[in-house]
Amino acid sequence: MHEMSLAEGVLQIVEETARRENARRIKLVVLEIGRLSSVQPDALRFCFDAVTRGSMADGTTLDIVDVPGSGWCLQCMATVPMQELYGACPTCGSHQVQPTGGTEMRVKEIEIE
Amino acid sequence: MCTVCGCGAGEVKIEGGAHEHTHVHEDGTVHTHSHGHEHEHAHSHDAAGLTGAHAHPHTHADGTTHVHEHVHQGEHDHDHGHEHSHDHHHHEHAVGGDLDYGTGPARAHVPGMSQARMVQIEQDILSKNNTYAAANRVWFDERGIFALNLVSSPGSGKTTLLCKTIELLKNKVAINVVEGDQQTANDAERIRATGVPALQINTGKGCHLDGHMVGHAMQRLQPKDGSLFLIENVGNLVCPAAFDLGEHHKVAILSVTEGEDKPLKYPDMFAAADVMLLNKVDLLPYLSFDADLAEANARRVNPHLAIFRVSATSGDGLSAWLDWIEAGLEAQRARHGESIDALKARIAELERQLAAR
């Protein structure tokens, strides 16, 4: 949804860490983006390239780990795969599904030198 | 910066006390930062927001010039660490120049192996705000204060509803209000007219309140133990959903002059809220709004949502909403009492141990 600002948020976190570690350059950034987090990975890649120009992360490889969506269906009393947030349970069609996985939006690790 | 919509975090003004300074450094760089008279920790060191980076050009003895950036942290620490990491790998000096492959963090060089290393971060993109919010919540809990964050789109009647709620409760409980708006102090003035203390926060470029702003506001207002703390967020159904302020509950307000499908169009907010107030129900006879459908839609995104149908103008349904607030206040005070009792018990036990020596 708002990938440009998310990319800036990521850059802020990785630059802070890299400075603390006395790094010269950031070579790799690994993100975990859940399927239910409403982030488009392709759009995020495009924006990340744009915001990192001239920064310590210029030319960084961006690795996005895709986390599949899952939820707990209160009707089925079971964990079911979810394609969209607030979507229906694929087994029984109920909307009483609590998302349990796939909403992450995290910076996992970076490679620096 | 708002990681949801990209609006700026700069230009935040908390009523009564912030002013701006422009500084010129020895190296000729100029920056402007604002600070309030009472603030204990934060220094926003440039107009761009809490964490601003700016570049310093440096000239070395050998005449080479390079520019490096450093970041001003907008929080408690004031880290002016200047990193002088020079790129020794690629300095091509004709005579006498060092060729040092061991200056990297690993302090070693193996042919074919780089100085690179992995650093685990495992940090949520919103983690900074969540830390402030958690501190606010502890502060409220320690004082038995019940805090609510009121969210809605602009024009749903938040301020009117707030004024009405205050009128009906102010003789029973101490109330403090924080008003968030992009510009103007109009809303805080409306609240003050009811006779309770209110503080306006203007978010400037921002589209929501964050944990840091509310932290400053509550320090300024100094609410009494066991009181009610109401935060009226900026009128916006998107971004405030993602920003925890340290409140106990988010209260979403939907008015019947909006669409029944609003909870489906902006599900994040209705999922984040614990309570929904369906406001302006006195207008239902004149509208084609289906209140049952609106409630069903809201429960579809949040099955646990408590819903009250109210009208701030006619007063319909307000008693159930007020009862809910009073129950929350009671629970917070009971918790506060328990923690005081626990402390007293601990003191008694320590005194008994001391007497036994």
XYZ file of C-alpha atoms in Angstrom:
470
model
C 0.000 0.000 0.000
C 2.534 2.633 1.038
C 5.767 1.122 -0.140
C 7.806 4.315 -0.533
C 7.450 5.207 3.123
C 7.997 1.614 4.198
C 11.217 1.590 2.174
C 12.332 4.725 4.018
C 11.519 3.072 7.340
C 13.635 0.063 6.367
C 16.531 2.283 5.275
C 16.411 4.118 8.619
C 16.646 0.868 10.589
C 19.453 -0.667 8.517
C 21.539 2.520 8.418
C 21.267 2.899 12.199
C 22.457 -0.669 12.683
C 25.257 -0.365 10.134
C 26.575 2.821 11.758
C 26.513 1.232 15.178
C 28.550 -1.663 13.762
C 31.021 0.739 12.090
C 30.231 -0.655 8.689
C 31.144 1.070 5.441
C 28.523 -0.430 3.270
C 25.404 -2.523 3.418
C 25.577 -5.439 0.985
C 22.379 -7.324 1.695
C 19.089 -6.567 3.429
C 16.748 -9.417 4.350
C 13.101 -8.537 5.022
C 10.239 -10.744 6.128
C 7.032 -9.598 4.491
C 3.874 -11.518 5.281
C 1.286 -12.183 2.590
C -1.361 -10.512 4.780
C 0.664 -7.350 5.448
C -0.712 -5.613 2.329
C 2.780 -4.835 1.030
C 3.479 -5.461 -2.641
C 7.031 -6.914 -2.780
C 7.657 -5.677 -6.330
C 6.621 -2.136 -5.472
C 8.750 -2.271 -2.323
C 11.798 -3.365 -4.367
C 11.311 -0.485 -6.774
C 10.974 2.061 -3.954
C 13.891 0.602 -1.997
C 16.171 1.097 -5.017
C 15.032 4.713 -5.229
C 15.444 5.638 -1.546
C 18.845 3.935 -1.124
C 20.570 5.933 -3.894
C 23.598 7.658 -2.398
C 23.130 6.015 0.998
C 25.197 3.293 2.696
C 22.788 0.828 1.167
C 23.290 1.995 -2.421
C 23.321 -1.061 -4.671
C 22.244 -3.390 -1.858
C 20.675 -6.709 -2.709
C 17.166 -6.816 -1.276
C 16.026 -10.269 -0.241
C 12.325 -10.470 0.597
C 11.255 -13.595 2.473
C 7.639 -14.329 1.692
C 5.671 -15.511 4.740
C 2.427 -17.316 3.840
C -0.803 -16.209 5.510
C -2.536 -18.387 8.060
C -5.347 -17.954 10.548
C -7.312 -19.711 13.272
C -10.888 -20.409 12.217
C -13.230 -20.223 15.217
C -15.810 -22.415 13.434
C -13.450 -25.184 12.280
C -11.240 -24.827 15.397
C -8.236 -25.256 13.133
C -5.406 -23.326 11.507
C -6.275 -22.606 7.905
C -4.346 -20.942 5.061
C -5.450 -17.355 4.390
C -5.125 -15.440 1.153
C -6.339 -12.054 2.366
C -6.802 -10.261 5.658
C -10.404 -10.398 6.926
C -11.107 -13.020 4.257
C -13.291 -16.083 4.630
C -12.162 -19.517 5.854
C -11.396 -21.704 2.809
C -13.001 -24.725 4.502
C -16.272 -23.420 5.968
C -16.614 -19.921 4.513
C -16.882 -18.227 7.911
C -15.334 -14.810 8.426
C -14.460 -15.608 12.030
C -10.813 -16.205 11.257
C -8.079 -14.651 13.374
C -4.847 -14.072 11.437
C -2.010 -15.965 13.133
C 0.754 -15.742 10.536
C 1.673 -13.669 7.530
C 1.145 -10.172 8.936
C 4.853 -9.580 9.596
C 6.679 -6.574 8.225
C 10.162 -6.898 9.656
C 13.807 -6.247 8.921
C 15.367 -9.652 9.626
C 19.100 -9.175 9.072
C 21.693 -7.327 7.035
C 25.112 -8.136 5.625
C 27.648 -5.349 6.076
C 31.296 -4.747 5.366
C 7.880 9.753 9.145
C 4.695 7.746 8.997
C 5.560 4.308 7.678
C 1.980 3.820 6.629
C 1.345 6.745 4.324
C 4.686 8.549 4.156
C 3.557 11.803 5.720
C 6.218 13.788 7.528
C 6.793 13.621 11.244
C 8.082 17.171 11.258
C 6.355 20.373 12.172
C 4.748 18.880 15.235
C 3.576 21.578 17.590
C 2.404 20.963 21.099
C 0.540 23.940 22.415
C 2.256 26.410 24.654
C 5.968 26.175 24.552
C 7.847 25.082 21.491
C 10.111 27.511 19.702
C 12.641 27.240 16.958
C 16.363 27.889 16.842
C 18.604 28.203 13.873
C 22.231 27.195 14.455
C 25.232 27.858 12.319
C 28.083 25.409 12.854
C 31.739 26.136 12.513
C 31.839 24.366 9.217
C 29.129 26.626 7.911
C 26.250 24.166 7.927
C 23.000 25.578 9.160
C 20.223 23.675 10.761
C 17.058 24.554 12.518
C 15.643 22.656 15.423
C 12.728 23.290 17.668
C 12.465 22.465 21.317
C 9.881 23.015 23.982
C 10.710 24.554 27.335
C 9.624 21.611 29.375
C 10.866 18.743 27.383
C 13.208 16.357 29.031
C 14.548 14.150 26.296
C 13.803 14.711 22.666
C 15.651 17.009 20.366
C 14.337 17.160 16.891
C 17.450 18.264 15.126
C 15.983 19.250 11.842
C 12.689 20.096 10.319
C 12.459 16.688 8.669
C 11.606 14.837 11.811
C 12.759 12.764 14.717
C 15.704 11.198 12.997
C 17.373 13.514 10.592
C 20.608 12.916 8.823
C 22.815 15.670 7.559
C 26.100 15.692 5.766
C 29.399 17.175 6.920
C 32.144 17.828 4.407
C 35.661 17.100 5.726
C 38.971 18.080 4.262
C 41.973 15.938 5.133
C 45.610 16.946 5.430
C 46.404 15.473 2.040
C 43.798 17.644 0.459
C 41.198 14.982 -0.221
C 37.668 15.932 0.667
C 34.862 13.641 1.562
C 31.375 14.035 2.837
C 29.922 11.847 5.491
C 26.567 11.745 7.125
C 25.593 11.423 10.685
C 22.255 10.896 12.236
C 20.737 12.852 15.066
C 18.666 10.573 17.164
C 15.474 12.297 18.246
C 15.452 10.490 21.548
C 17.215 10.164 24.830
C 20.683 9.514 23.541
C 22.549 12.196 21.788
C 24.990 10.304 19.696
C 27.326 12.457 17.725
C 29.565 9.659 16.587
C 31.392 10.681 13.453
C 32.367 7.701 11.446
C 35.561 8.132 9.514
C 35.651 4.964 7.561
C 37.993 5.640 4.710
C 38.090 3.460 1.708
C 41.647 2.227 1.977
C 41.135 -0.549 -0.512
C 41.071 1.743 -3.438
C 43.563 4.436 -2.541
C 46.127 4.361 -5.296
C 49.102 6.208 -3.854
C 52.193 6.246 -6.068
C 54.859 5.956 -3.387
C 54.719 5.208 0.320
C 50.970 4.652 0.457
C 49.691 1.899 2.693
C 47.843 -0.949 1.187
C 45.946 -2.307 4.129
C 43.515 -5.142 3.658
C 42.969 -5.672 7.341
C 41.110 -2.500 8.288
C 37.657 -3.968 8.019
C 35.628 -5.048 11.033
C 37.093 -8.552 10.800
C 40.646 -7.145 11.125
C 41.885 -9.849 8.806
C 42.054 -10.558 5.160
C 41.869 -13.884 3.449
C 42.191 -13.788 -0.336
C 38.823 -14.259 -1.922
C 36.963 -13.610 1.310
C 35.376 -10.260 2.030
C 35.124 -8.371 5.313
C 31.378 -8.750 5.154
C 29.413 -10.126 8.076
C 25.792 -10.654 8.900
C 23.996 -8.677 11.608
C 20.695 -9.920 12.973
C 18.168 -7.128 13.378
C 14.766 -8.804 13.780
C 13.105 -5.446 14.173
C 9.570 -4.532 13.293
C 9.365 -1.482 11.065
C 7.082 0.134 13.680
C 9.129 -0.932 16.719
C 10.230 2.575 17.715
C 6.676 3.789 18.212
C 5.715 0.610 20.051
C 8.452 1.243 22.622
C 7.089 4.723 23.402
C 3.532 3.383 23.565
C 4.485 0.621 25.996
C 6.140 3.201 28.283
C 2.980 5.350 28.184
C 0.820 2.348 29.086
C 3.004 1.522 32.099
C 2.773 5.170 33.189
C -1.064 5.092 32.970
C -1.296 1.742 34.751
C 0.945 2.828 37.611
C -1.460 5.694 38.269
C -4.704 3.810 37.715
C -5.563 6.051 34.761
C -7.952 4.812 32.065
C -6.855 5.979 28.583
C -8.923 5.888 25.399
C -7.883 6.694 21.838
C -10.802 7.979 19.749
C -10.437 7.419 16.015
C -12.666 8.121 13.030
C -12.819 9.879 9.715
C -13.177 13.684 9.822
C -16.723 14.871 10.467
C -18.043 11.796 12.281
C -18.784 13.928 15.340
C -15.836 12.949 17.546
C -15.419 16.314 19.237
C -19.144 16.834 19.827
C -19.408 13.347 21.291
C -16.377 14.016 23.453
C -17.854 17.298 24.774
C -21.127 15.534 25.609
C -19.314 12.664 27.345
C -17.271 15.137 29.376
C -20.376 17.136 30.396
C -21.972 13.964 31.742
C -18.891 12.589 33.512
C -16.899 15.578 34.740
C -18.591 15.719 38.138
C -17.745 12.080 38.801
C -14.192 11.806 37.528
C -11.193 14.008 36.664
C -10.734 14.166 32.880
C -7.832 15.264 30.673
C -8.037 15.511 26.897
C -5.427 15.472 24.149
C -6.626 16.803 20.805
C -4.821 15.870 17.605
C -5.349 17.885 14.446
C -3.199 18.891 11.529
C -3.704 22.608 12.210
C -5.548 24.943 14.613
C -6.292 24.698 18.326
C -10.070 24.946 17.765
C -10.886 21.539 19.195
C -8.878 22.018 22.390
C -10.712 25.305 22.886
C -14.070 23.538 22.492
C -13.011 20.989 25.120
C -11.720 23.679 27.520
C -15.113 25.373 27.272
C -16.531 22.310 29.088
C -14.207 23.074 31.985
C -11.623 20.269 31.724
C -7.909 20.625 30.831
C -7.113 19.976 27.172
C -3.913 20.088 25.153
C -3.814 20.499 21.393
C -1.172 18.716 19.330
C -0.800 19.959 15.769
C 0.774 17.263 13.669
C 1.770 19.566 10.792
C 2.628 17.242 7.913
C 1.652 14.211 9.989
C -1.601 12.315 9.652
C -1.766 10.669 13.089
C -0.609 11.001 16.678
C 2.253 8.756 17.775
C 3.437 7.364 21.094
C 6.147 9.973 21.477
C 3.773 12.954 21.113
C 1.314 11.487 23.600
C 4.158 10.837 26.061
C 4.961 14.546 26.048
C 1.297 15.517 26.276
C 0.645 13.426 29.365
C 3.748 14.781 31.094
C 2.431 18.275 30.386
C -1.133 17.593 31.537
C -0.112 15.607 34.664
C -3.428 13.730 34.984
C -4.565 12.747 38.484
C -4.404 9.159 39.736
C -7.528 7.216 38.815
C -8.639 9.762 36.198
C -9.883 9.444 32.632
C -7.484 10.326 29.800
C -9.109 10.870 26.401
C -7.098 11.189 23.205
C -8.877 12.422 20.104
C -6.727 11.271 17.205
C -6.419 13.044 13.848
C -9.479 12.377 11.665
C -8.153 9.556 9.518
C -9.247 5.928 9.261
C -5.961 4.531 7.942
C -2.730 5.506 9.688
C -3.858 5.865 13.338
C -4.721 2.134 13.244
C -1.028 1.246 13.010
C 0.201 3.578 15.772
C -0.254 2.435 19.339
C -0.332 5.415 21.733
C -0.337 3.410 24.964
C -4.122 3.655 25.329
C -6.191 0.841 26.842
C -8.730 0.798 24.034
C -9.184 2.324 20.607
C -12.733 3.590 20.130
C -13.787 3.892 16.486
C -16.614 6.286 15.691
C -18.761 5.739 12.636
C -21.615 8.101 11.888
C -24.781 7.138 10.068
C -24.147 9.822 7.457
C -21.249 7.694 6.186
C -21.563 4.375 4.319
C -22.498 1.043 5.933
C -19.522 -0.540 4.182
C -16.912 1.705 5.802
C -15.713 -1.079 8.133
C -15.048 -3.201 5.036
C -13.356 -0.364 3.152
C -11.082 0.533 6.081
C -10.828 -2.790 7.913
C -7.546 -2.105 9.737
C -9.098 0.532 11.956
C -12.169 -1.486 12.889
C -9.965 -4.510 13.557
C -7.682 -2.454 15.831
C -10.600 -0.965 17.820
C -12.282 -2.636 20.790
C -15.362 -0.421 20.709
C -17.390 1.138 17.914
C -19.752 4.034 18.509
C -22.394 4.355 15.815
C -23.026 8.078 16.104
C -25.790 10.460 14.945
C -28.494 7.761 15.260
C -31.067 10.555 15.726
C -30.744 11.102 11.960
C -31.638 7.489 11.018
C -35.302 8.289 10.148
C -34.107 10.698 7.442
C -31.489 8.408 5.874
C -31.400 5.112 4.015
C -28.547 3.945 6.285
C -28.931 0.312 7.416
C -27.556 0.273 10.977
C -27.788 -3.523 11.295
C -25.771 -3.973 8.115
C -23.133 -1.524 9.364
C -22.835 -3.494 12.613
C -22.622 -6.817 10.729
C -19.862 -5.411 8.509
C -17.919 -4.176 11.528
C -18.252 -7.561 13.274
C -17.047 -9.279 10.109
C -13.629 -7.611 10.444
C -13.702 -7.768 14.252
C -15.975 -10.353 15.887
C -15.116 -9.069 19.378
C -16.121 -5.443 18.749
C -18.436 -3.885 21.365
C -20.924 -1.590 19.606
C -22.986 1.249 21.062
C -25.559 3.207 19.064
C -25.448 6.797 20.259
C -26.401 10.346 19.423
C -24.312 13.118 20.904
C -27.018 15.644 19.953
C -30.107 13.938 21.386
C -28.303 11.966 24.094
C -29.743 8.638 22.871
C -27.757 5.583 23.946
C -25.138 7.556 25.837
C -25.820 5.868 29.180
C -24.515 2.484 27.939
C -21.342 4.170 26.649
C -20.858 6.011 29.950
C -21.385 2.777 31.891
C -18.695 1.135 29.782
C -16.255 3.980 30.571
C -17.036 3.811 34.295
C -16.472 0.040 34.321
C -13.080 0.595 32.672
C -12.170 3.273 35.208
C -13.191 0.988 38.051
C -11.014 -1.853 36.697
C -7.996 0.445 36.355
C -8.444 1.800 39.901
C -8.804 -1.717 41.284
C -5.561 -2.681 39.548
C -3.894 0.413 40.936
C -5.182 -0.418 44.446
C -3.892 -3.971 44.130
C -0.433 -2.805 43.155
C -0.375 -0.377 46.101
C -1.556 -3.134 48.434
C 1.154 -5.404 47.070
C 3.778 -2.726 47.729
C 2.460 -2.118 51.246
C 2.554 -5.846 51.937
C 6.139 -5.944 50.725
C 7.120 -3.032 52.984
C 5.409 -4.714 55.963
C 7.274 -7.935 55.230
C 10.626 -6.111 54.936
C 9.966 -4.236 58.182
C 9.148 -7.547 59.909
C 12.456 -8.974 58.628
C 14.327 -5.898 59.830
C 12.723 -6.069 63.308
C 13.719 -9.729 63.574
C 17.436 -8.928 63.214
